[in-house]
PDB file of C-alpha atoms in Angstrom:
ATOM      1  CA  MET X  66     -43.151  14.336  -5.079  1.00  0.00           C
ATOM      2  CA  GLU X  67     -42.473  13.738  -1.382  1.00  0.00           C
ATOM      3  CA  ASN X  68     -45.567  11.554  -0.938  1.00  0.00           C
ATOM      4  CA  LEU X  69     -44.629   9.384  -3.908  1.00  0.00           C
ATOM      5  CA  ASN X  70     -40.925   9.340  -2.945  1.00  0.00           C
ATOM      6  CA  TYR X  71     -40.112  10.612  -6.459  1.00  0.00           C
ATOM      7  CA  ARG X  72     -36.458  10.902  -7.439  1.00  0.00           C
ATOM      8  CA  PRO X  73     -35.404  12.554 -10.713  1.00  0.00           C
ATOM      9  CA  ASN X  74     -33.696  10.282 -13.240  1.00  0.00           C
ATOM     10  CA  TRP X  75     -30.165  11.680 -13.259  1.00  0.00           C
ATOM     11  CA  PHE X  76     -29.296   9.965 -16.545  1.00  0.00           C
ATOM     12  CA  ALA X  77     -32.276  11.420 -18.405  1.00  0.00           C
ATOM     13  CA  ARG X  78     -31.615  14.811 -16.849  1.00  0.00           C
ATOM     14  CA  GLY X  79     -28.006  14.586 -18.005  1.00  0.00           C
ATOM     15  CA  LEU X  80     -29.082  13.861 -21.578  1.00  0.00           C
ATOM     16  CA  ASN X  81     -31.350  16.922 -21.555  1.00  0.00           C
ATOM     17  CA  LEU X  82     -28.694  19.236 -20.139  1.00  0.00           C
ATOM     18  CA  GLY X  83     -25.725  17.737 -21.991  1.00  0.00           C
ATOM     19  CA  LYS X  84     -24.059  16.970 -18.650  1.00  0.00           C
ATOM     20  CA  THR X  85     -23.926  13.877 -16.447  1.00  0.00           C
ATOM     21  CA  SER X  86     -22.598  15.485 -13.217  1.00  0.00           C
ATOM     22  CA  THR X  87     -19.956  12.738 -13.238  1.00  0.00           C
ATOM     23  CA  ILE X  88     -16.191  12.882 -13.511  1.00  0.00           C
ATOM     24  CA  ALA X  89     -13.878   9.917 -13.960  1.00  0.00           C
ATOM     25  CA  LEU X  90     -10.690   9.215 -12.008  1.00  0.00           C
ATOM     26  CA  LEU X  91      -8.221   6.654 -13.368  1.00  0.00           C
ATOM     27  CA  VAL X  92      -5.478   5.428 -11.017  1.00  0.00           C
ATOM     28  CA  PRO X  93      -2.856   2.679 -11.510  1.00  0.00           C
ATOM     29  CA  ASN X  94      -3.329   0.874  -8.188  1.00  0.00           C
ATOM     30  CA  ILE X  95      -6.049   1.744  -5.682  1.00  0.00           C
ATOM     31  CA  GLU X  96      -4.369  -0.442  -3.034  1.00  0.00           C
ATOM     32  CA  LEU X  97      -1.513   2.051  -2.669  1.00  0.00           C
ATOM     33  CA  ARG X  98      -2.017   4.789  -0.089  1.00  0.00           C
ATOM     34  CA  ARG X  99      -0.814   7.579  -2.370  1.00  0.00           C
ATOM     35  CA  TYR X 100      -3.631   6.876  -4.826  1.00  0.00           C
ATOM     36  CA  ARG X 101      -6.269   6.453  -2.124  1.00  0.00           C
ATOM     37  CA  GLU X 102      -5.310   9.854  -0.768  1.00  0.00           C
ATOM     38  CA  ILE X 103      -5.547  11.389  -4.247  1.00  0.00           C
ATOM     39  CA  MET X 104      -9.036   9.857  -4.546  1.00  0.00           C
ATOM     40  CA  SER X 105     -10.027  11.362  -1.192  1.00  0.00           C
ATOM     41  CA  GLY X 106      -8.935  14.816  -2.330  1.00  0.00           C
ATOM     42  CA  VAL X 107     -10.787  14.520  -5.645  1.00  0.00           C
ATOM     43  CA  GLU X 108     -13.984  13.369  -3.925  1.00  0.00           C
ATOM     44  CA  THR X 109     -13.842  16.282  -1.461  1.00  0.00           C
ATOM     45  CA  VAL X 110     -13.946  18.819  -4.292  1.00  0.00           C
ATOM     46  CA  ALA X 111     -16.376  16.834  -6.460  1.00  0.00           C
ATOM     47  CA  LEU X 112     -18.916  16.632  -3.618  1.00  0.00           C
ATOM     48  CA  LYS X 113     -18.893  20.408  -3.249  1.00  0.00           C
ATOM     49  CA  LYS X 114     -19.465  20.659  -7.000  1.00  0.00           C
ATOM     50  CA  GLN X 115     -22.322  18.109  -6.725  1.00  0.00           C
ATOM     51  CA  HIS X 116     -20.552  15.634  -8.977  1.00  0.00           C
ATOM     52  CA  THR X 117     -20.100  11.879  -8.636  1.00  0.00           C
ATOM     53  CA  VAL X 118     -16.639  10.338  -9.080  1.00  0.00           C
ATOM     54  CA  LEU X 119     -16.378   7.243 -11.260  1.00  0.00           C
ATOM     55  CA  LEU X 120     -13.289   5.414  -9.969  1.00  0.00           C
ATOM     56  CA  CYS X 121     -11.326   3.190 -12.362  1.00  0.00           C
ATOM     57  CA  ASN X 122      -8.412   1.037 -11.168  1.00  0.00           C
ATOM     58  CA  THR X 123      -6.204   0.228 -14.190  1.00  0.00           C
ATOM     59  CA  HIS X 124      -3.821  -2.125 -12.308  1.00  0.00           C
ATOM     60  CA  ALA X 125      -0.931  -0.348 -14.084  1.00  0.00           C
ATOM     61  CA  ASP X 126      -1.927  -2.137 -17.294  1.00  0.00           C
ATOM     62  CA  PRO X 127      -1.997  -0.106 -20.554  1.00  0.00           C
ATOM     63  CA  GLN X 128      -4.719  -2.326 -22.033  1.00  0.00           C
ATOM     64  CA  GLU X 129      -7.006  -1.863 -19.018  1.00  0.00           C
ATOM     65  CA  GLU X 130      -6.275   1.858 -19.110  1.00  0.00           C
ATOM     66  CA  ALA X 131      -7.370   2.006 -22.755  1.00  0.00           C
ATOM     67  CA  GLU X 132     -10.569   0.036 -22.034  1.00  0.00           C
ATOM     68  CA  TYR X 133     -11.501   2.298 -19.140  1.00  0.00           C
ATOM     69  CA  LEU X 134     -10.899   5.405 -21.260  1.00  0.00           C
ATOM     70  CA  LYS X 135     -13.238   4.069 -23.949  1.00  0.00           C
ATOM     71  CA  MET X 136     -15.839   3.348 -21.262  1.00  0.00           C
ATOM     72  CA  VAL X 137     -15.755   6.756 -19.564  1.00  0.00           C
ATOM     73  CA  VAL X 138     -15.854   8.590 -22.896  1.00  0.00           C
ATOM     74  CA  GLY X 139     -18.844   6.446 -23.881  1.00  0.00           C
ATOM     75  CA  ARG X 140     -20.605   7.365 -20.665  1.00  0.00           C
ATOM     76  CA  GLN X 141     -20.158  11.044 -21.495  1.00  0.00           C
ATOM     77  CA  VAL X 142     -18.492  12.045 -18.247  1.00  0.00           C
ATOM     78  CA  ASP X 143     -18.061  15.783 -17.789  1.00  0.00           C
ATOM     79  CA  GLY X 144     -14.309  15.463 -17.244  1.00  0.00           C
ATOM     80  CA  LEU X 145     -11.440  13.133 -16.469  1.00  0.00           C
ATOM     81  CA  ILE X 146      -8.480  13.006 -14.073  1.00  0.00           C
ATOM     82  CA  LEU X 147      -5.809  10.632 -15.334  1.00  0.00           C
ATOM     83  CA  VAL X 148      -3.152   9.643 -12.773  1.00  0.00           C
ATOM     84  CA  SER X 149       0.248   8.422 -14.014  1.00  0.00           C
ATOM     85  CA  PRO X 150      -0.964   7.158 -17.402  1.00  0.00           C
ATOM     86  CA  LEU X 151       0.978   4.424 -19.179  1.00  0.00           C
ATOM     87  CA  LEU X 152      -0.383   5.083 -22.674  1.00  0.00           C
ATOM     88  CA  GLU X 153       1.596   7.236 -25.099  1.00  0.00           C
ATOM     89  CA  GLY X 154       0.473  10.684 -26.210  1.00  0.00           C
ATOM     90  CA  ASP X 155      -0.963   9.670 -29.587  1.00  0.00           C
ATOM     91  CA  GLN X 156      -2.923   6.818 -28.007  1.00  0.00           C
ATOM     92  CA  LEU X 157      -4.412   9.095 -25.372  1.00  0.00           C
ATOM     93  CA  ALA X 158      -5.279  11.768 -27.915  1.00  0.00           C
ATOM     94  CA  SER X 159      -7.134   9.282 -30.125  1.00  0.00           C
ATOM     95  CA  LEU X 160      -9.101   7.837 -27.185  1.00  0.00           C
ATOM     96  CA  LEU X 161     -10.032  11.113 -25.495  1.00  0.00           C
ATOM     97  CA  GLY X 162     -10.699  13.358 -28.457  1.00  0.00           C
ATOM     98  CA  PRO X 163     -10.353  17.157 -28.454  1.00  0.00           C
ATOM     99  CA  GLU X 164     -13.470  18.123 -26.477  1.00  0.00           C
ATOM    100  CA  LEU X 165     -13.256  16.219 -23.165  1.00  0.00           C
ATOM    101  CA  PRO X 166     -11.784  18.336 -20.314  1.00  0.00           C
ATOM    102  CA  TRP X 167      -9.085  16.417 -18.476  1.00  0.00           C
ATOM    103  CA  VAL X 168      -6.177  16.820 -16.089  1.00  0.00           C
ATOM    104  CA  HIS X 169      -2.929  14.872 -16.161  1.00  0.00           C
ATOM    105  CA  VAL X 170      -1.545  13.967 -12.712  1.00  0.00           C
ATOM    106  CA  GLY X 171       2.138  13.350 -13.377  1.00  0.00           C
ATOM    107  CA  PRO X 172       5.172  15.040 -14.931  1.00  0.00           C
ATOM    108  CA  ARG X 173       4.820  16.869 -18.209  1.00  0.00           C
ATOM    109  CA  ASN X 174       4.052  15.100 -21.449  1.00  0.00           C
ATOM    110  CA  PRO X 175       4.737  17.984 -23.880  1.00  0.00           C
ATOM    111  CA  GLY X 176       1.871  19.118 -26.057  1.00  0.00           C
ATOM    112  CA  LEU X 177      -0.615  16.574 -24.732  1.00  0.00           C
ATOM    113  CA  CYS X 178      -2.588  18.116 -21.846  1.00  0.00           C
ATOM    114  CA  ARG X 179      -3.286  21.745 -21.011  1.00  0.00           C
ATOM    115  CA  ASN X 180      -3.373  21.186 -17.263  1.00  0.00           C
ATOM    116  CA  LEU X 181      -1.203  18.982 -15.102  1.00  0.00           C
ATOM    117  CA  CYS X 182      -0.114  18.679 -11.484  1.00  0.00           C
ATOM    118  CA  TYR X 183       2.155  16.336  -9.583  1.00  0.00           C
ATOM    119  CA  ILE X 184       4.311  15.797  -6.517  1.00  0.00           C
ATOM    120  CA  ASN X 185       8.011  16.320  -7.107  1.00  0.00           C
ATOM    121  CA  TYR X 186       9.148  12.797  -6.222  1.00  0.00           C
ATOM    122  CA  GLU X 187      12.466  13.381  -7.964  1.00  0.00           C
ATOM    123  CA  GLU X 188      13.344  16.196  -5.569  1.00  0.00           C
ATOM    124  CA  GLY X 189      12.105  14.137  -2.611  1.00  0.00           C
ATOM    125  CA  ALA X 190      14.303  11.161  -3.545  1.00  0.00           C
ATOM    126  CA  TYR X 191      17.204  13.549  -4.101  1.00  0.00           C
ATOM    127  CA  GLN X 192      16.759  15.043  -0.615  1.00  0.00           C
ATOM    128  CA  MET X 193      16.458  11.620   1.021  1.00  0.00           C
ATOM    129  CA  THR X 194      19.545  10.215  -0.709  1.00  0.00           C
ATOM    130  CA  THR X 195      21.513  13.376   0.080  1.00  0.00           C
ATOM    131  CA  HIS X 196      20.493  13.086   3.740  1.00  0.00           C
ATOM    132  CA  LEU X 197      21.812   9.523   3.915  1.00  0.00           C
ATOM    133  CA  ILE X 198      25.074  10.516   2.226  1.00  0.00           C
ATOM    134  CA  LYS X 199      25.528  13.323   4.766  1.00  0.00           C
ATOM    135  CA  MET X 200      24.888  10.790   7.516  1.00  0.00           C
ATOM    136  CA  GLY X 201      28.041   9.026   6.269  1.00  0.00           C
ATOM    137  CA  HIS X 202      26.574   6.315   4.035  1.00  0.00           C
ATOM    138  CA  SER X 203      28.572   5.746   0.850  1.00  0.00           C
ATOM    139  CA  GLU X 204      26.583   2.710  -0.347  1.00  0.00           C
ATOM    140  CA  ILE X 205      22.838   3.257  -0.621  1.00  0.00           C
ATOM    141  CA  PHE X 206      20.296   0.777  -1.986  1.00  0.00           C
ATOM    142  CA  LEU X 207      16.955   1.843  -3.479  1.00  0.00           C
ATOM    143  CA  LEU X 208      13.869  -0.413  -3.539  1.00  0.00           C
ATOM    144  CA  VAL X 209      11.071   0.699  -5.887  1.00  0.00           C
ATOM    145  CA  ASP X 210       7.759  -0.696  -7.102  1.00  0.00           C
ATOM    146  CA  LYS X 211       8.154  -3.263  -9.873  1.00  0.00           C
ATOM    147  CA  ALA X 212       5.191  -1.695 -11.728  1.00  0.00           C
ATOM    148  CA  PRO X 213       6.320   0.749 -14.461  1.00  0.00           C
ATOM    149  CA  LEU X 214       4.918   3.841 -12.764  1.00  0.00           C
ATOM    150  CA  VAL X 215       6.151   7.328 -13.614  1.00  0.00           C
ATOM    151  CA  GLU X 216       6.710   8.063  -9.906  1.00  0.00           C
ATOM    152  CA  MET X 217       9.259   5.254  -9.752  1.00  0.00           C
ATOM    153  CA  GLN X 218      11.187   6.793 -12.649  1.00  0.00           C
ATOM    154  CA  GLN X 219      11.161  10.150 -10.855  1.00  0.00           C
ATOM    155  CA  ILE X 220      12.455   8.485  -7.687  1.00  0.00           C
ATOM    156  CA  ALA X 221      15.250   6.720  -9.547  1.00  0.00           C
ATOM    157  CA  ASP X 222      16.236   9.983 -11.276  1.00  0.00           C
ATOM    158  CA  GLY X 223      16.448  11.841  -7.945  1.00  0.00           C
ATOM    159  CA  TYR X 224      18.466   9.030  -6.375  1.00  0.00           C
ATOM    160  CA  ARG X 225      20.943   9.045  -9.270  1.00  0.00           C
ATOM    161  CA  ARG X 226      21.258  12.838  -9.212  1.00  0.00           C
ATOM    162  CA  ALA X 227      22.155  12.812  -5.507  1.00  0.00           C
ATOM    163  CA  LEU X 228      24.782  10.104  -6.042  1.00  0.00           C
ATOM    164  CA  ARG X 229      26.339  12.011  -8.953  1.00  0.00           C
ATOM    165  CA  GLN X 230      26.525  15.274  -7.015  1.00  0.00           C
ATOM    166  CA  HIS X 231      27.439  14.103  -3.523  1.00  0.00           C
ATOM    167  CA  SER X 232      28.989  10.636  -3.908  1.00  0.00           C
ATOM    168  CA  PRO X 233      30.316  10.349  -7.480  1.00  0.00           C
ATOM    169  CA  GLY X 234      32.280   7.157  -6.770  1.00  0.00           C
ATOM    170  CA  ALA X 235      29.258   5.267  -5.467  1.00  0.00           C
ATOM    171  CA  GLY X 236      27.513   2.711  -7.656  1.00  0.00           C
ATOM    172  CA  GLU X 237      23.778   2.404  -8.199  1.00  0.00           C
ATOM    173  CA  ASN X 238      21.878  -0.338  -6.383  1.00  0.00           C
ATOM    174  CA  ILE X 239      18.257  -0.228  -7.579  1.00  0.00           C
ATOM    175  CA  LEU X 240      15.986  -3.160  -6.733  1.00  0.00           C
ATOM    176  CA  THR X 241      12.319  -3.798  -7.569  1.00  0.00           C
ATOM    177  CA  ALA X 242       9.525  -5.522  -5.656  1.00  0.00           C
ATOM    178  CA  GLU X 243       5.791  -5.313  -5.041  1.00  0.00           C
ATOM    179  CA  ASP X 244       4.914  -2.070  -3.298  1.00  0.00           C
ATOM    180  CA  THR X 245       3.538  -3.936  -0.268  1.00  0.00           C
ATOM    181  CA  ALA X 246       4.820  -5.060   3.117  1.00  0.00           C
ATOM    182  CA  ARG X 247       5.135  -8.563   1.660  1.00  0.00           C
ATOM    183  CA  GLY X 248       7.143  -7.190  -1.258  1.00  0.00           C
ATOM    184  CA  GLY X 249       9.545  -5.410   1.079  1.00  0.00           C
ATOM    185  CA  TYR X 250       9.889  -8.509   3.260  1.00  0.00           C
ATOM    186  CA  LEU X 251      10.672 -10.816   0.336  1.00  0.00           C
ATOM    187  CA  ALA X 252      13.123  -8.363  -1.238  1.00  0.00           C
ATOM    188  CA  MET X 253      15.024  -8.042   2.035  1.00  0.00           C
ATOM    189  CA  GLN X 254      14.987 -11.816   2.570  1.00  0.00           C
ATOM    190  CA  LYS X 255      16.539 -12.286  -0.868  1.00  0.00           C
ATOM    191  CA  LEU X 256      19.334  -9.852  -0.010  1.00  0.00           C
ATOM    192  CA  LEU X 257      19.999 -11.624   3.277  1.00  0.00           C
ATOM    193  CA  GLN X 258      20.074 -15.016   1.581  1.00  0.00           C
ATOM    194  CA  ASN X 259      22.820 -13.599  -0.646  1.00  0.00           C
ATOM    195  CA  HIS X 260      24.642 -12.455   2.519  1.00  0.00           C
ATOM    196  CA  THR X 261      24.034  -8.797   1.663  1.00  0.00           C
ATOM    197  CA  ILE X 262      23.080  -6.263   4.314  1.00  0.00           C
ATOM    198  CA  PRO X 263      22.701  -2.827   2.688  1.00  0.00           C
ATOM    199  CA  PRO X 264      24.441  -0.155   4.775  1.00  0.00           C
ATOM    200  CA  ALA X 265      21.476   2.086   3.882  1.00  0.00           C
ATOM    201  CA  LEU X 266      18.181   1.312   2.142  1.00  0.00           C
ATOM    202  CA  ILE X 267      15.471   3.630   0.785  1.00  0.00           C
ATOM    203  CA  THR X 268      12.086   2.074  -0.008  1.00  0.00           C
ATOM    204  CA  ALA X 269       9.385   3.487  -2.259  1.00  0.00           C
ATOM    205  CA  SER X 270       6.766   3.357   0.503  1.00  0.00           C
ATOM    206  CA  ASP X 271       6.182   2.884   4.209  1.00  0.00           C
ATOM    207  CA  ASP X 272       4.536  -0.478   3.429  1.00  0.00           C
ATOM    208  CA  GLN X 273       7.748  -1.755   1.849  1.00  0.00           C
ATOM    209  CA  ALA X 274       9.732  -0.307   4.778  1.00  0.00           C
ATOM    210  CA  ALA X 275       7.590  -2.204   7.307  1.00  0.00           C
ATOM    211  CA  GLY X 276       8.262  -5.457   5.445  1.00  0.00           C
ATOM    212  CA  VAL X 277      11.994  -4.739   5.304  1.00  0.00           C
ATOM    213  CA  MET X 278      12.047  -4.000   9.025  1.00  0.00           C
ATOM    214  CA  LYS X 279      10.282  -7.275   9.802  1.00  0.00           C
ATOM    215  CA  ALA X 280      12.822  -9.227   7.721  1.00  0.00           C
ATOM    216  CA  VAL X 281      15.891  -7.680   9.353  1.00  0.00           C
ATOM    217  CA  LEU X 282      14.503  -7.949  12.881  1.00  0.00           C
ATOM    218  CA  ASP X 283      13.767 -11.644  12.274  1.00  0.00           C
ATOM    219  CA  GLU X 284      17.514 -12.019  11.682  1.00  0.00           C
ATOM    220  CA  HIS X 285      18.389  -9.907  14.759  1.00  0.00           C
ATOM    221  CA  ILE X 286      19.877  -7.131  12.615  1.00  0.00           C
ATOM    222  CA  SER X 287      19.626  -3.758  14.321  1.00  0.00           C
ATOM    223  CA  ILE X 288      18.322  -0.563  12.726  1.00  0.00           C
ATOM    224  CA  PRO X 289      20.082   1.872  12.427  1.00  0.00           C
ATOM    225  CA  GLU X 290      23.218   0.276  13.958  1.00  0.00           C
ATOM    226  CA  ASN X 291      23.621  -2.314  11.185  1.00  0.00           C
ATOM    227  CA  MET X 292      21.443  -0.782   8.484  1.00  0.00           C
ATOM    228  CA  ALA X 293      19.877   2.645   7.960  1.00  0.00           C
ATOM    229  CA  LEU X 294      16.299   2.578   6.652  1.00  0.00           C
ATOM    230  CA  ALA X 295      14.164   5.303   5.063  1.00  0.00           C
ATOM    231  CA  CYS X 296      11.028   5.418   2.914  1.00  0.00           C
ATOM    232  CA  LEU X 297       9.458   7.797   0.404  1.00  0.00           C
ATOM    233  CA  THR X 298       5.931   7.968   1.829  1.00  0.00           C
ATOM    234  CA  ASP X 299       5.073   8.926   5.387  1.00  0.00           C
ATOM    235  CA  SER X 300       2.262   7.580   7.557  1.00  0.00           C
ATOM    236  CA  ALA X 301       1.300   7.337  11.219  1.00  0.00           C
ATOM    237  CA  THR X 302       2.948   3.900  11.226  1.00  0.00           C
ATOM    238  CA  CYS X 303       6.378   5.407  10.492  1.00  0.00           C
ATOM    239  CA  SER X 304       6.361   7.426  13.709  1.00  0.00           C
ATOM    240  CA  ILE X 305       5.357   4.525  16.008  1.00  0.00           C
ATOM    241  CA  LEU X 306       7.702   1.834  14.683  1.00  0.00           C
ATOM    242  CA  ASP X 307      10.821   1.142  16.732  1.00  0.00           C
ATOM    243  CA  PRO X 308      12.922   2.909  15.681  1.00  0.00           C
ATOM    244  CA  PRO X 309      10.708   5.550  14.026  1.00  0.00           C
ATOM    245  CA  VAL X 310      11.350   5.588  10.277  1.00  0.00           C
ATOM    246  CA  THR X 311      12.726   8.577   8.382  1.00  0.00           C
ATOM    247  CA  ALA X 312      10.187   9.280   5.640  1.00  0.00           C
ATOM    248  CA  LEU X 313       9.050  11.679   2.951  1.00  0.00           C
ATOM    249  CA  GLU X 314       5.821  13.525   3.661  1.00  0.00           C
ATOM    250  CA  THR X 315       3.955  13.743   0.356  1.00  0.00           C
ATOM    251  CA  PRO X 316       0.794  15.900   0.011  1.00  0.00           C
ATOM    252  CA  SER X 317      -1.191  13.315  -1.980  1.00  0.00           C
ATOM    253  CA  ARG X 318      -4.639  14.338  -0.709  1.00  0.00           C
ATOM    254  CA  ARG X 319      -3.889  17.955  -1.523  1.00  0.00           C
ATOM    255  CA  LEU X 320      -2.742  16.836  -4.975  1.00  0.00           C
ATOM    256  CA  GLY X 321      -6.146  15.249  -5.560  1.00  0.00           C
ATOM    257  CA  MET X 322      -7.889  18.471  -4.526  1.00  0.00           C
ATOM    258  CA  VAL X 323      -5.663  20.521  -6.828  1.00  0.00           C
ATOM    259  CA  ALA X 324      -6.350  18.174  -9.749  1.00  0.00           C
ATOM    260  CA  ALA X 325     -10.117  18.332  -9.162  1.00  0.00           C
ATOM    261  CA  ARG X 326     -10.129  22.129  -8.932  1.00  0.00           C
ATOM    262  CA  MET X 327      -8.162  22.364 -12.169  1.00  0.00           C
ATOM    263  CA  LEU X 328     -10.636  20.011 -13.836  1.00  0.00           C
ATOM    264  CA  PHE X 329     -13.711  21.951 -12.728  1.00  0.00           C
ATOM    265  CA  ASP X 330     -12.086  25.188 -13.878  1.00  0.00           C
ATOM    266  CA  SER X 331     -11.755  23.535 -17.285  1.00  0.00           C
ATOM    267  CA  ILE X 332     -15.324  22.155 -17.253  1.00  0.00           C
ATOM    268  CA  GLU X 333     -16.715  25.578 -16.314  1.00  0.00           C
ATOM    269  CA  GLY X 334     -14.535  27.376 -18.846  1.00  0.00           C
ATOM    270  CA  SER X 335     -12.746  29.579 -16.333  1.00  0.00           C
ATOM    271  CA  ASP X 336      -9.342  28.070 -17.172  1.00  0.00           C
ATOM    272  CA  GLU X 337      -9.420  30.043 -20.419  1.00  0.00           C
ATOM    273  CA  LEU X 338      -8.647  33.119 -18.317  1.00  0.00           C
ATOM    274  CA  TYR X 339      -5.349  31.646 -17.099  1.00  0.00           C
ATOM    275  CA  GLY X 340      -4.148  29.460 -19.947  1.00  0.00           C
ATOM    276  CA  PRO X 341      -2.393  26.102 -19.419  1.00  0.00           C
ATOM    277  CA  GLN X 342      -1.399  25.359 -15.833  1.00  0.00           C
ATOM    278  CA  GLU X 343       1.322  23.226 -14.268  1.00  0.00           C
ATOM    279  CA  ILE X 344       1.259  22.907 -10.478  1.00  0.00           C
ATOM    280  CA  ILE X 345       4.095  21.101  -8.680  1.00  0.00           C
ATOM    281  CA  LEU X 346       3.743  20.171  -4.999  1.00  0.00           C
ATOM    282  CA  GLN X 347       6.884  19.695  -2.923  1.00  0.00           C
ATOM    283  CA  PRO X 348       7.407  16.839  -0.443  1.00  0.00           C
ATOM    284  CA  LYS X 349       8.987  17.306   2.980  1.00  0.00           C
ATOM    285  CA  LEU X 350      11.685  15.249   4.677  1.00  0.00           C
ATOM    286  CA  LYS X 351      10.725  13.869   8.100  1.00  0.00           C
ATOM    287  CA  ILE X 352      13.966  12.927   9.864  1.00  0.00           C
ATOM    288  CA  ARG X 353      13.670  10.188  12.490  1.00  0.00           C
ATOM    289  CA  ARG X 354      15.971   7.663  14.193  1.00  0.00           C
ATOM    290  CA  SER X 355      15.990   4.874  11.581  1.00  0.00           C
ATOM    291  CA  CYS X 356      18.855   6.566   9.719  1.00  0.00           C
ATOM    292  CA  GLY X 357      20.960   7.226  12.812  1.00  0.00           C
ATOM    293  CA  ASN X 358      19.619  10.647  13.730  1.00  0.00           C
ATOM    294  CA  THR X 359      20.181  11.434  17.410  1.00  0.00           C
ATOM    295  CA  LYS X 360      18.831  14.998  17.487  1.00  0.00           C
ATOM    296  CA  PRO X 361      15.266  15.064  18.882  1.00  0.00           C
ATOM    297  CA  ILE X 362      14.727  18.573  17.468  1.00  0.00           C
ATOM    298  CA  TYR X 363      14.505  17.080  13.958  1.00  0.00           C
ATOM    299  CA  GLU X 364      11.677  14.783  15.027  1.00  0.00           C
ATOM    300  CA  LEU X 365       9.842  17.659  16.696  1.00  0.00           C
ATOM    301  CA  PHE X 366      10.092  20.137  13.866  1.00  0.00           C
ATOM    302  CA  GLY X 367      11.292  18.149  10.817  1.00  0.00           C
TER     303      GLY X 367
END
């Protein structure tokens, strides 16, 4: 075999064994860091289980999601991880069938999937909005991704809950834009053209926050003196910007590892010992100077 450089045909082997040693991962937008980190976590576990990951980018489009689901079922993957699906329960059930092991990454869809896991973005947005209110901001704007992702609904729910509890007289100011630096820049430019400078602004991601910061600095508007800025994903960039940006640390890579472990438990049948599982990971607030914080201890240990 070595002399002839023989390699077994994995597809034929899979047909014989009834397994393909492949799992599928469907994500709404591979360009976003949160989904790339989930992919990294899934691949880490899959490699240890000697499985290949078939990555499908649905572009947050229900039709593309349906087409990919038909494809992966046709290829007889051993299991599926579905991140923030847009299809309804009946549609998913008809496409997946009763036998395929799968894990739902996102908040509960009752009666649809045995196993699910997600980051509690609602609690993270609640904590961030509450922090800004306690910093003295009575008018807080929220900028989310224009794509209809379930995380954005969670974020909006947490934002509204904080306003109701801690600033009941404040109105909602929810804006949408591409979840990119360009999207943040254009959204902030539009506000400035309307002569609006938000006293405080929360963005869905650090990419949007970087674009917002560029737009306000171009107009010589100071952060945090004229506008407080925070974002709901953290990255190395947030800590080196001037000023460093208050952000939400979200364990996306760990979420991918959790989802993959749950899936392999289901593939191997060991999940029958535990029954349905729901695992919720909690984000962490990283307080920095972009919201007016002047206490270095928060940046050291926050």
